[in-house]
CSV table of C-alpha atoms in Angstrom, one decimal:
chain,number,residue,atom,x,y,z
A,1,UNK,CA,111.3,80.0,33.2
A,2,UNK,CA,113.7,82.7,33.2
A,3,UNK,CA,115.5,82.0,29.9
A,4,UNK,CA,111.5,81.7,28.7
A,5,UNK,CA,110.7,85.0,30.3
A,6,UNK,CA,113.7,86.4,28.5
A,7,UNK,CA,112.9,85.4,25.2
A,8,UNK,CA,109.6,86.9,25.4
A,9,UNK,CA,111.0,90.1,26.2
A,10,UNK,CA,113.7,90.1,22.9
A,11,UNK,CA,111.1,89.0,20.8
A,12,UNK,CA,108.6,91.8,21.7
A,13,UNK,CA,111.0,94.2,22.1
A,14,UNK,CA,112.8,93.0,18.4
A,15,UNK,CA,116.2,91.6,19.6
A,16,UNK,CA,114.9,88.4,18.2
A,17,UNK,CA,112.5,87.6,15.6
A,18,UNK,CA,111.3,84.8,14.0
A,19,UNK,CA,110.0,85.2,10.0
A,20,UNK,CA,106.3,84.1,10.1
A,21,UNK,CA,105.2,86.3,7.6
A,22,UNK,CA,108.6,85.6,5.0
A,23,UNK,CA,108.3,81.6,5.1
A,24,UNK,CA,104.5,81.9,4.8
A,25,UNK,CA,104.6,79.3,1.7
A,26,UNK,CA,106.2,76.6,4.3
A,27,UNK,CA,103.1,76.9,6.5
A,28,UNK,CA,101.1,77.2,3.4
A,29,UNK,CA,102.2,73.9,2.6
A,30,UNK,CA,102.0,72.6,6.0
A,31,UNK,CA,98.8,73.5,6.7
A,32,UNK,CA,97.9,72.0,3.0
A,33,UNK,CA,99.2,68.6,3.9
A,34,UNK,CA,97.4,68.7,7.3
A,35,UNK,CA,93.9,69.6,5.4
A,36,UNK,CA,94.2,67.1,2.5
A,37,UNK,CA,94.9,63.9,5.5
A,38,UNK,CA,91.4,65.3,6.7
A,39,UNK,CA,89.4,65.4,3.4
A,40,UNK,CA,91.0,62.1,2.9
A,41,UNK,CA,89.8,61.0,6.2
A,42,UNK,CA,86.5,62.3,5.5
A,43,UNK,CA,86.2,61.2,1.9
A,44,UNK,CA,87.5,57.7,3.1
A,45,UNK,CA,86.6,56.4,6.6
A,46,UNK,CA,83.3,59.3,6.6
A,47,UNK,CA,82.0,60.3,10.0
A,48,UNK,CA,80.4,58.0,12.3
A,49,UNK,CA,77.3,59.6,13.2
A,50,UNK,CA,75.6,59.5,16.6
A,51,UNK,CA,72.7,58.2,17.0
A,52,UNK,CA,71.2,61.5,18.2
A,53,UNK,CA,71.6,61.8,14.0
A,54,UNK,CA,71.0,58.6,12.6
A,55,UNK,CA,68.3,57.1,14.8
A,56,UNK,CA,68.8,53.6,16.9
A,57,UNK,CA,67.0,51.6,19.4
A,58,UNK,CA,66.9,52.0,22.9
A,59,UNK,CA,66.6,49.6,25.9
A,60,UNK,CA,65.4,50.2,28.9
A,61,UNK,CA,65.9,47.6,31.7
A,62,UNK,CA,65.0,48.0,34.9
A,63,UNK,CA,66.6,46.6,38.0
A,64,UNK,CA,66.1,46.2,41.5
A,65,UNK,CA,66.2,49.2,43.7
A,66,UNK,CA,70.0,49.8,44.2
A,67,UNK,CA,71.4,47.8,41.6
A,68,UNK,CA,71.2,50.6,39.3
A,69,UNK,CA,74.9,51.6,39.8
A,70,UNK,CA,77.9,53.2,37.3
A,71,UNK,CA,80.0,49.8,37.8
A,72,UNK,CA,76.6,47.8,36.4
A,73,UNK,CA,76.5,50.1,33.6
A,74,UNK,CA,80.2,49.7,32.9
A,75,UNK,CA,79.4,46.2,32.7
A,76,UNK,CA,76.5,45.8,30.0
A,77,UNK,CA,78.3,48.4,27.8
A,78,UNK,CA,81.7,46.1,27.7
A,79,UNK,CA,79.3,42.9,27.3
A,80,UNK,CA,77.3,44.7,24.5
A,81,UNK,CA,80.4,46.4,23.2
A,82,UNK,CA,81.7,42.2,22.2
A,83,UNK,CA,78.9,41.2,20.9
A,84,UNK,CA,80.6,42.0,17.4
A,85,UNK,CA,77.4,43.8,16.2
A,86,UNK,CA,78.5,47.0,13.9
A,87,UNK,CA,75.4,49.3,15.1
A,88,UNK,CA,76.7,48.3,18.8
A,89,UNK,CA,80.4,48.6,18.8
A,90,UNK,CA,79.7,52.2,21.0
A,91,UNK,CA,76.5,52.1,23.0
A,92,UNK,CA,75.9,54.7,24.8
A,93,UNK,CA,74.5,52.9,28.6
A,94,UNK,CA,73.3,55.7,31.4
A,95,UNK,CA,71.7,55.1,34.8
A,96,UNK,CA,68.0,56.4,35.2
A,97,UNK,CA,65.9,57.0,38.2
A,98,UNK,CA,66.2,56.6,41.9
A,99,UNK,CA,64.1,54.3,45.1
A,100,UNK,CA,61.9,51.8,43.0
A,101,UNK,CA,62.4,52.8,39.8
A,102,UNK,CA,66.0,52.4,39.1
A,103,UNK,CA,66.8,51.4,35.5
A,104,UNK,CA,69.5,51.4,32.5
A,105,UNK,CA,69.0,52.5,29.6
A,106,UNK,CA,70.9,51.1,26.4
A,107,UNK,CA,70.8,53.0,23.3
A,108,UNK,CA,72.8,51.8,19.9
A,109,UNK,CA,72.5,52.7,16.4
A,110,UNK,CA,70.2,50.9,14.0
A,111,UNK,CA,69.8,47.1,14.5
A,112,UNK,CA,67.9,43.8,12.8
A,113,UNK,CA,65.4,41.9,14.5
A,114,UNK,CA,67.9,39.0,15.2
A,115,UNK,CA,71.1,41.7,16.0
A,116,UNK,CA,68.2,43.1,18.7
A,117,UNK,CA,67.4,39.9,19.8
A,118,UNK,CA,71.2,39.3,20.9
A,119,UNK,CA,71.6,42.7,22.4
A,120,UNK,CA,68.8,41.6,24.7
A,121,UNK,CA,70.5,38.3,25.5
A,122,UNK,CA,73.5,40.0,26.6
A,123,UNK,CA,71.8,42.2,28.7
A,124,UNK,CA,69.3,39.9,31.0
A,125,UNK,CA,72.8,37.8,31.5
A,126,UNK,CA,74.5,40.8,32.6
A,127,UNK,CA,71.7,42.2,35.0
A,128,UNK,CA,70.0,39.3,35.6
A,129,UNK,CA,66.5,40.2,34.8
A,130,UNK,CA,64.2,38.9,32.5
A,131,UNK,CA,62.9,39.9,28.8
A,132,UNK,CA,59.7,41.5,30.4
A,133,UNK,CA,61.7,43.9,32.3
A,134,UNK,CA,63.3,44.9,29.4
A,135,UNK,CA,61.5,48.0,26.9
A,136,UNK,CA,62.4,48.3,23.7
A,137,UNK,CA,61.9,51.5,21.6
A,138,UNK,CA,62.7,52.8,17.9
A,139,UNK,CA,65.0,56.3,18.0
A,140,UNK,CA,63.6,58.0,14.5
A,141,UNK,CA,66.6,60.7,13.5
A,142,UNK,CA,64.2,63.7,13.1
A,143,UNK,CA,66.0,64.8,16.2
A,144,UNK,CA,69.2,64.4,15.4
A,145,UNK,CA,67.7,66.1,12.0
A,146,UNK,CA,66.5,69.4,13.8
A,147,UNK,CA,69.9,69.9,16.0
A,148,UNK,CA,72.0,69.3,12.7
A,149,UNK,CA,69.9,72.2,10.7
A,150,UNK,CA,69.9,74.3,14.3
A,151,UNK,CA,73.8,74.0,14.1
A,152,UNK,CA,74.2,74.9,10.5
A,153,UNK,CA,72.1,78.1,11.3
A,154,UNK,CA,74.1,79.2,14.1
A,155,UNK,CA,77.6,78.6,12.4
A,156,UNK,CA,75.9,80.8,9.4
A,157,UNK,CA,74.8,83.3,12.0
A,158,UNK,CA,78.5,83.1,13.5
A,159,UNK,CA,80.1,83.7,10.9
A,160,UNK,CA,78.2,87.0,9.4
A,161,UNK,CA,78.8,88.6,12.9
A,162,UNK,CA,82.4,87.6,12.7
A,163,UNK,CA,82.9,89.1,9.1
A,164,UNK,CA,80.6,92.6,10.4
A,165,UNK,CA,82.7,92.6,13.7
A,166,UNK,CA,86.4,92.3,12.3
A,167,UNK,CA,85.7,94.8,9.5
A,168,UNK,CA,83.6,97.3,11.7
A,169,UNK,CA,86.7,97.1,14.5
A,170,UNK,CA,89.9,96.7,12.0
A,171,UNK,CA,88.2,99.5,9.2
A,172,UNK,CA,89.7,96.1,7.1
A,173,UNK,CA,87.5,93.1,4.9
A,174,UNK,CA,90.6,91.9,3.9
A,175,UNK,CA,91.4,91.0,7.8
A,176,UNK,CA,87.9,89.5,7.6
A,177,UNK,CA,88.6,87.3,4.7
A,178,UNK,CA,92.1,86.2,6.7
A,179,UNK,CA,90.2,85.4,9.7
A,180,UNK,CA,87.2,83.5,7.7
A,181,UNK,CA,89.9,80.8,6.2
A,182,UNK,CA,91.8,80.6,9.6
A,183,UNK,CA,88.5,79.5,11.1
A,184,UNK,CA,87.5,77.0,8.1
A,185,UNK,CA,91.2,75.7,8.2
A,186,UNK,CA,90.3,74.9,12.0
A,187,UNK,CA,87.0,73.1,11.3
A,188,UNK,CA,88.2,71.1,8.5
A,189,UNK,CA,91.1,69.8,10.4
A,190,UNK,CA,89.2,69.2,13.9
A,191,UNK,CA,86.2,67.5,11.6
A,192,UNK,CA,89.0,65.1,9.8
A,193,UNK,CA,90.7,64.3,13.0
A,194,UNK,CA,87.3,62.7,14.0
A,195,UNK,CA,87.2,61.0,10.6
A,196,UNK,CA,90.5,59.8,11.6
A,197,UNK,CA,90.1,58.4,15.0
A,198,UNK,CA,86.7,56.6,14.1
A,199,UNK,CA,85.1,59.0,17.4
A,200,UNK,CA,81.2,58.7,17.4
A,201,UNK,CA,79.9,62.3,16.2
A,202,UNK,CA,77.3,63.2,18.9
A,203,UNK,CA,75.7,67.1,19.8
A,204,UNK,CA,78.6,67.5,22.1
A,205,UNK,CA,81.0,67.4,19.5
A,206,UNK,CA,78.5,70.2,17.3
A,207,UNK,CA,79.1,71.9,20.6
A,208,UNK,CA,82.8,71.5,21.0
A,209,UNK,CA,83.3,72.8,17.2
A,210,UNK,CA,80.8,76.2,17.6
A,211,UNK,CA,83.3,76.4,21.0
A,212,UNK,CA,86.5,76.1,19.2
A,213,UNK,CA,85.1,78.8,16.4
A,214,UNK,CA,85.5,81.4,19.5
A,215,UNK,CA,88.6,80.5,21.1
A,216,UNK,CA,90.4,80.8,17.2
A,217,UNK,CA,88.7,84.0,16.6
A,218,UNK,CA,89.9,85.4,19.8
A,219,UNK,CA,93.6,84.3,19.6
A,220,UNK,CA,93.4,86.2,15.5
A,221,UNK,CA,91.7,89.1,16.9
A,222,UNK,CA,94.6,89.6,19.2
A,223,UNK,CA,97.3,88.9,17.0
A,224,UNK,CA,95.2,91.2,14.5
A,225,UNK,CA,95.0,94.2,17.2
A,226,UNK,CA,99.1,94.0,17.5
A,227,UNK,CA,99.3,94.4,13.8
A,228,UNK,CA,97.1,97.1,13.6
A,229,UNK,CA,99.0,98.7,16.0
A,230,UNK,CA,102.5,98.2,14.6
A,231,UNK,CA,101.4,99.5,11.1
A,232,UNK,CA,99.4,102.5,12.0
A,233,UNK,CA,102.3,105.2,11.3
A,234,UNK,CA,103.8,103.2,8.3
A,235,UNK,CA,105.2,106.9,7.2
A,236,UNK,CA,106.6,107.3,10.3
A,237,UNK,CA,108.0,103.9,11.1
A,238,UNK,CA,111.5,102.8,9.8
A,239,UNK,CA,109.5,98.9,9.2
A,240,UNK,CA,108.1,97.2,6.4
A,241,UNK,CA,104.2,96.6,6.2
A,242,UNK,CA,105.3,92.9,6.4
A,243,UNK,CA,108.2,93.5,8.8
A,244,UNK,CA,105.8,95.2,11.5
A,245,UNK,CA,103.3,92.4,10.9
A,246,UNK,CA,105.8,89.8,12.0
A,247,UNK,CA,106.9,91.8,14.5
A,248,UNK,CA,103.5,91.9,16.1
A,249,UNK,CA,103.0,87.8,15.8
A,250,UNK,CA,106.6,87.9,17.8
A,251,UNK,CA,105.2,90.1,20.1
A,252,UNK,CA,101.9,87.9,20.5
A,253,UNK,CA,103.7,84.8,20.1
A,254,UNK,CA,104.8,83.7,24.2
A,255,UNK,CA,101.0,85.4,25.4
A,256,UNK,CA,99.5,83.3,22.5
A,257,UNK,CA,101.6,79.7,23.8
A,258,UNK,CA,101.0,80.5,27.2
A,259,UNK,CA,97.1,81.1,26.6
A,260,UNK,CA,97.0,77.8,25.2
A,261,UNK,CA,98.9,76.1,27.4
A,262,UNK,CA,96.6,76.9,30.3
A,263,UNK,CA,93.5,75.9,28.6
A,264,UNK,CA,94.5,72.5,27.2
A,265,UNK,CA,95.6,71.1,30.4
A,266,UNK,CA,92.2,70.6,31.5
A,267,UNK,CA,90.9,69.7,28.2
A,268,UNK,CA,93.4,67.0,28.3
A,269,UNK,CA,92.3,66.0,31.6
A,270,UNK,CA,88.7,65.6,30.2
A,271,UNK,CA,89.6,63.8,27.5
A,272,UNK,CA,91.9,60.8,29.0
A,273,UNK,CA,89.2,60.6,31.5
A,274,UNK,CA,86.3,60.4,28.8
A,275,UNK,CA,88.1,58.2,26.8
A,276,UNK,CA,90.3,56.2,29.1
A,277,UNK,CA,88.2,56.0,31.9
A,278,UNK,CA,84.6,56.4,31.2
A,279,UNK,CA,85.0,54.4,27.5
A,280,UNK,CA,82.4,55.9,25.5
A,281,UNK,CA,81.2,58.9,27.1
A,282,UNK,CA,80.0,62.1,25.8
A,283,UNK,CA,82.8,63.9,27.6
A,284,UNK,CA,85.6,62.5,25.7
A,285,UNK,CA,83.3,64.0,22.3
A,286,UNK,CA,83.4,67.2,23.5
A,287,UNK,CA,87.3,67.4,24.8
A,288,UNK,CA,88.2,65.9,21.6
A,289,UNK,CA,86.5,69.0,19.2
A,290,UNK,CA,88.5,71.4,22.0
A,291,UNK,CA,91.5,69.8,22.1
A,292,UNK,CA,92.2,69.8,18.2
A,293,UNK,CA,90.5,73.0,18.3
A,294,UNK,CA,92.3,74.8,20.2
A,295,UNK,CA,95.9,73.7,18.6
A,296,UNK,CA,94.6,74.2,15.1
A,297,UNK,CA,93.6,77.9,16.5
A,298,UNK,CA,96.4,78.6,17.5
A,299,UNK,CA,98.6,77.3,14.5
A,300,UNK,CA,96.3,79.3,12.1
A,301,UNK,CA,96.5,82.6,14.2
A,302,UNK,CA,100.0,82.6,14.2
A,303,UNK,CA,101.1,80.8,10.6
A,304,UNK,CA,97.8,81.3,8.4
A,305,UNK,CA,95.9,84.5,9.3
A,306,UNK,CA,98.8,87.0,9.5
A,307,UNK,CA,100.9,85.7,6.7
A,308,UNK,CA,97.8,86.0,4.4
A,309,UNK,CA,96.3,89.7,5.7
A,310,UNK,CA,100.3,90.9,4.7
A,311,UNK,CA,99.7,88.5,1.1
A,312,UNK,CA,96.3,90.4,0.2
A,313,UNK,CA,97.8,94.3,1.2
A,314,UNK,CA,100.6,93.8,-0.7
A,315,UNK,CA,99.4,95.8,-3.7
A,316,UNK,CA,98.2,98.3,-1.7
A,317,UNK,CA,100.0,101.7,-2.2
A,318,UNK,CA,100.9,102.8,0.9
A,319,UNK,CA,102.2,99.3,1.7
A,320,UNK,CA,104.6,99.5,-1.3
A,321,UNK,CA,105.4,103.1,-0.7
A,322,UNK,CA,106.8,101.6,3.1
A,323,UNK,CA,108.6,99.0,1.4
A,324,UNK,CA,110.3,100.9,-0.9
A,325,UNK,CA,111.0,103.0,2.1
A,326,UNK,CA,112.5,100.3,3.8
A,327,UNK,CA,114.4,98.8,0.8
A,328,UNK,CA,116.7,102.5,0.7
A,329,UNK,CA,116.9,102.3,4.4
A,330,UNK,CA,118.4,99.0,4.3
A,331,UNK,CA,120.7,100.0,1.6
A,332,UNK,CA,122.0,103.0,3.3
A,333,UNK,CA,122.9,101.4,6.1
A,334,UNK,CA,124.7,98.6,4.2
A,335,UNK,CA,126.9,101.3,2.2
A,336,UNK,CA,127.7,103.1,5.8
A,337,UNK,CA,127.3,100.6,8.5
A,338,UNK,CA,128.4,103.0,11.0
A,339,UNK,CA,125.2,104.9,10.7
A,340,UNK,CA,123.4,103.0,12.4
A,341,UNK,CA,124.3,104.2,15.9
A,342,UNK,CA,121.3,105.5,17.7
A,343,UNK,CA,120.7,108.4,18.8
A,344,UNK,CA,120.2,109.0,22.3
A,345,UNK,CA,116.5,109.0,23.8
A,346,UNK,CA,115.5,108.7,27.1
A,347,UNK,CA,113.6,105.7,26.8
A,348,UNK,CA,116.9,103.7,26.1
A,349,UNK,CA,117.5,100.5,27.6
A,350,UNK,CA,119.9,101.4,30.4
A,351,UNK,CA,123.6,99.0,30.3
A,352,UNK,CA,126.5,98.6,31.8
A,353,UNK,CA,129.5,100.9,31.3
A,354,UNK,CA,132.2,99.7,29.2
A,355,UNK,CA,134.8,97.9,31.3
A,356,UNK,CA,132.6,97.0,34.5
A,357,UNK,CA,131.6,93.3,33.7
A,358,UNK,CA,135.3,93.3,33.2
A,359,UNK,CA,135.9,93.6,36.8
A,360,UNK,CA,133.4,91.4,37.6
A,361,UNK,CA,133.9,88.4,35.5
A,362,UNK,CA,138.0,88.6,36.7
A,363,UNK,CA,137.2,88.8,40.4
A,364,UNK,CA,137.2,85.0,42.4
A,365,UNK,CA,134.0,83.3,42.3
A,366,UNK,CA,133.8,81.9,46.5
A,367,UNK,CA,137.3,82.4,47.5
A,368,UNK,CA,137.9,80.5,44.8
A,369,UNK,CA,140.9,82.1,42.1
A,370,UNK,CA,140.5,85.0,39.7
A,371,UNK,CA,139.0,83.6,36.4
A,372,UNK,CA,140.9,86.1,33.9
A,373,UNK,CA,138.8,86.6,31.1
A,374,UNK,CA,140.1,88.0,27.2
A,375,UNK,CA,138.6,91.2,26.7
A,376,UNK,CA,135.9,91.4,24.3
A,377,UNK,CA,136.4,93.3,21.1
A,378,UNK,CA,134.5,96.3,20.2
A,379,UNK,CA,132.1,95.5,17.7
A,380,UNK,CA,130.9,97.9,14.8
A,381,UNK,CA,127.3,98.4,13.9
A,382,UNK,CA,126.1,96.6,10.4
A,383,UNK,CA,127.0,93.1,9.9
A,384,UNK,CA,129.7,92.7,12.7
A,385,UNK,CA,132.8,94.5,11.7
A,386,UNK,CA,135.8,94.5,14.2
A,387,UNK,CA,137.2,97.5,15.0
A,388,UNK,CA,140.9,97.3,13.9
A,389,UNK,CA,143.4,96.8,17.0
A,390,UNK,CA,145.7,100.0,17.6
A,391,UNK,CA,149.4,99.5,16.8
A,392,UNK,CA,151.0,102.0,19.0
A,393,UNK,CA,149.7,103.7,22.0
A,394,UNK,CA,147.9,107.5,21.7
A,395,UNK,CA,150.6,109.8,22.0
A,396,UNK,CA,150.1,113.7,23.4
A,397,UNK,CA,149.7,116.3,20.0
A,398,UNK,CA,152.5,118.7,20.3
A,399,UNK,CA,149.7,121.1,19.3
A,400,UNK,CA,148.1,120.6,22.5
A,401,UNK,CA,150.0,123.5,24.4
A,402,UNK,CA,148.9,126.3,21.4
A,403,UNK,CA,146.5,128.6,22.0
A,404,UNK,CA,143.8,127.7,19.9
A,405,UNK,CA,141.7,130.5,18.2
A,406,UNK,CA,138.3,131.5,20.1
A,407,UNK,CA,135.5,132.4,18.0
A,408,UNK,CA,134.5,136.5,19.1
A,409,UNK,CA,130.8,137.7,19.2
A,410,UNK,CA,129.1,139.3,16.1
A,411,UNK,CA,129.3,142.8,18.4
A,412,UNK,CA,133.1,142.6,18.4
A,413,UNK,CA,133.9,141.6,14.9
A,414,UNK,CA,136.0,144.0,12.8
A,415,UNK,CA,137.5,146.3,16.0
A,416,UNK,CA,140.8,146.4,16.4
């Protein structure tokens, strides 16, 4: 954690730097690949759609008092789950009621009269009751209808209030627009990684995706503040518009791994227990929209949202005023590499005099023998120049005993 903890502090404070913003066609390209597997996903395999959205039947059988237990339920949906039906390859089986009026409930997508008639087979064998213990009922998809136009509202909602937020904080629409296509870049992958893994599409996963929409526009937002703060005084700064915006996703970068970190190692939790455990369970829905989510937030904060904000200023004037800027700066210093030596401030990082990790590096390590150690050579500013080794020791100036001329006042000048 140390060599992590040091890292973090050279890329915020600029010792380091890695060029987000000048290889932004690479994650352009990445982040094309990654989109066109999920239209492909979506345009091939389709969603499979809950039957919250698509209507089923439902079966309700009910047991003796006691019987009605998680391990039983486990049970009919395996035995249901192999009956090689289509509409029942993921029922969704939960527990109902307590005392006398324990029962199980069934539910799987739509089915024929003979496919239903085997479903009920399966189940008396399994529970051991009867068919008159056993009611049947027809789920229309009006409701699955109402929460998919509900959803569709909200995201619409969502997204004006993010576009109003951004531009009324940042004074900036073009941020806005960067921060709209990092959050459809994040749907469109999480929706064609569901495509892709043939998971049933249920209201938890509507409610994983309006979930993930916050956590990516939190992570930009951040990322977006560090910009604005790097770029307020471009006249003033000695950086780039582009150079202080990758400077600012450094800066962001170990805050923005750890954040995520830290929030997927539950979601990974829920999911392997949803999906491992559990077997078809609305759980493993939900941690599966977060999951994806989250990653693809992060990804687009980082490699997709700031790139593209520094794409669309770039004809900006001020922006191409500070370039320029920083074009002859860079040229200066290449034609005197020497002048690059700061000047001294007293916010400087303090460092060890020349010549004291000398000592220490040549003194024994445990009683053990001096390790004598090369000295370093002194190395010029600019691209690494070595200062040229001396040929012959510094001698004494015979001027040296002379009396050197001292410079009078202005009241004294002329009298003799």
């Amino acid at each position: 954690m140390g060599k992590f903890s040091r890292l973090g502090n050279d890329l915020y404070t600029g010792r380091k730097s890695i060029d987000f913003v000048g290889r932004k066609w690479l994650w352009y390209a990445i982040s094309g690949v990654i989109v066109l597997l999920a239209v492909l996903g979506l345009s091939v395999k389709g969603l499979d759609m809950g039957i919250e959205f698509v209507g089923g039947a439902e079966y309700k059988v009910r047991v003796a008092p006691g019987e009605a237990t998680q391990d039983l339920a486990d049970q009919v949906r395996s035995s249901v789950a192999d009956t090689g039906i289509p509409a029942a390859q993921q029922p969704i089986v939960t527990t109902s009621g307590s005392g006398s009026s324990n029962s199980i409930i069934v539910q799987v997508k739509p089915v024929t009269t003979a496919e239903s008639k085997q479903i009920i087979g399966v189940i008396t064998d399994e529970t051991g009751t009867t068919q008159a213990d056993i009611q049947t009922t027809d789920i229309g998809p009006s409701w699955g209808k109402e929460i998919a136009k509900r959803s569709a509202i909200g995201l619409v909602v969502f997204l004006v209030l993010v576009v109003l937020f951004i531009w009324a904080y940042f004074r900036e629409w073009k941020m806005s627009v960067a921060a709209l296509v990092a959050l459809a870049h994040d749907i469109v992958i999480t929706i064609g990684v569901y495509a892709l893994s043939g998971f049933e599409v249920t209201p938890a996963t509507v409610t994983g995706l309006l979930t993930i929409l916050g956590f990516s526009l939190y992570d930009t937002v951040v990322v977006f503040d560090k910009v604005r703060e790097n770029t307020k005084n471009l006249r003033e700064s000695r950086l780039s518009y582009s150079e202080a915006a990758n400077l600012a996703v450094n800066q962001t970068l170990v805050r923005s791994i750890n954040t995520s970190i830290v929030a997927l190692i539950p979601v990974a939790a829920i999911l392997y227990v949803g999906a491992v455990q559990l077997g078809a369970s609305t759980l493993k829905d939900l941690a599966l929209a977060l999951f994806v989510g989250m990653i693809a937030g992060v990804y687009s904060s980082i490699f997709i949202a700031t790139p593209l904000v520094v794409q669309l200023k770039a004809n900006e004037t001020a922006v191409q005023q500070a370039e320029r800027r920083a074009v002859q700066r860079r040229k200066q210093l290449e034609a005197d590499r020497y002048a690059a030596v700061p000047v001294f401030s007293d916010d400087m990082p303090v460092q060890d005099e020349p010549g004291e990790d000398d000592d220490l590096e040549d003194a024994p390590v445990s009683g053990g023998p001096a390790v004598v150690r090369e000295p370093r050579p002194t190395e010029a500013m600019g691209r690494g120049r070595i200062a040229p080794t001396p040929t012959r020791p510094v001698q004494e100036s015979p001027s040296a005993g002379r009396q050197q001329p001292t410079r009078q006042p202005k009241s004294k000048r002329g009298r003799k």
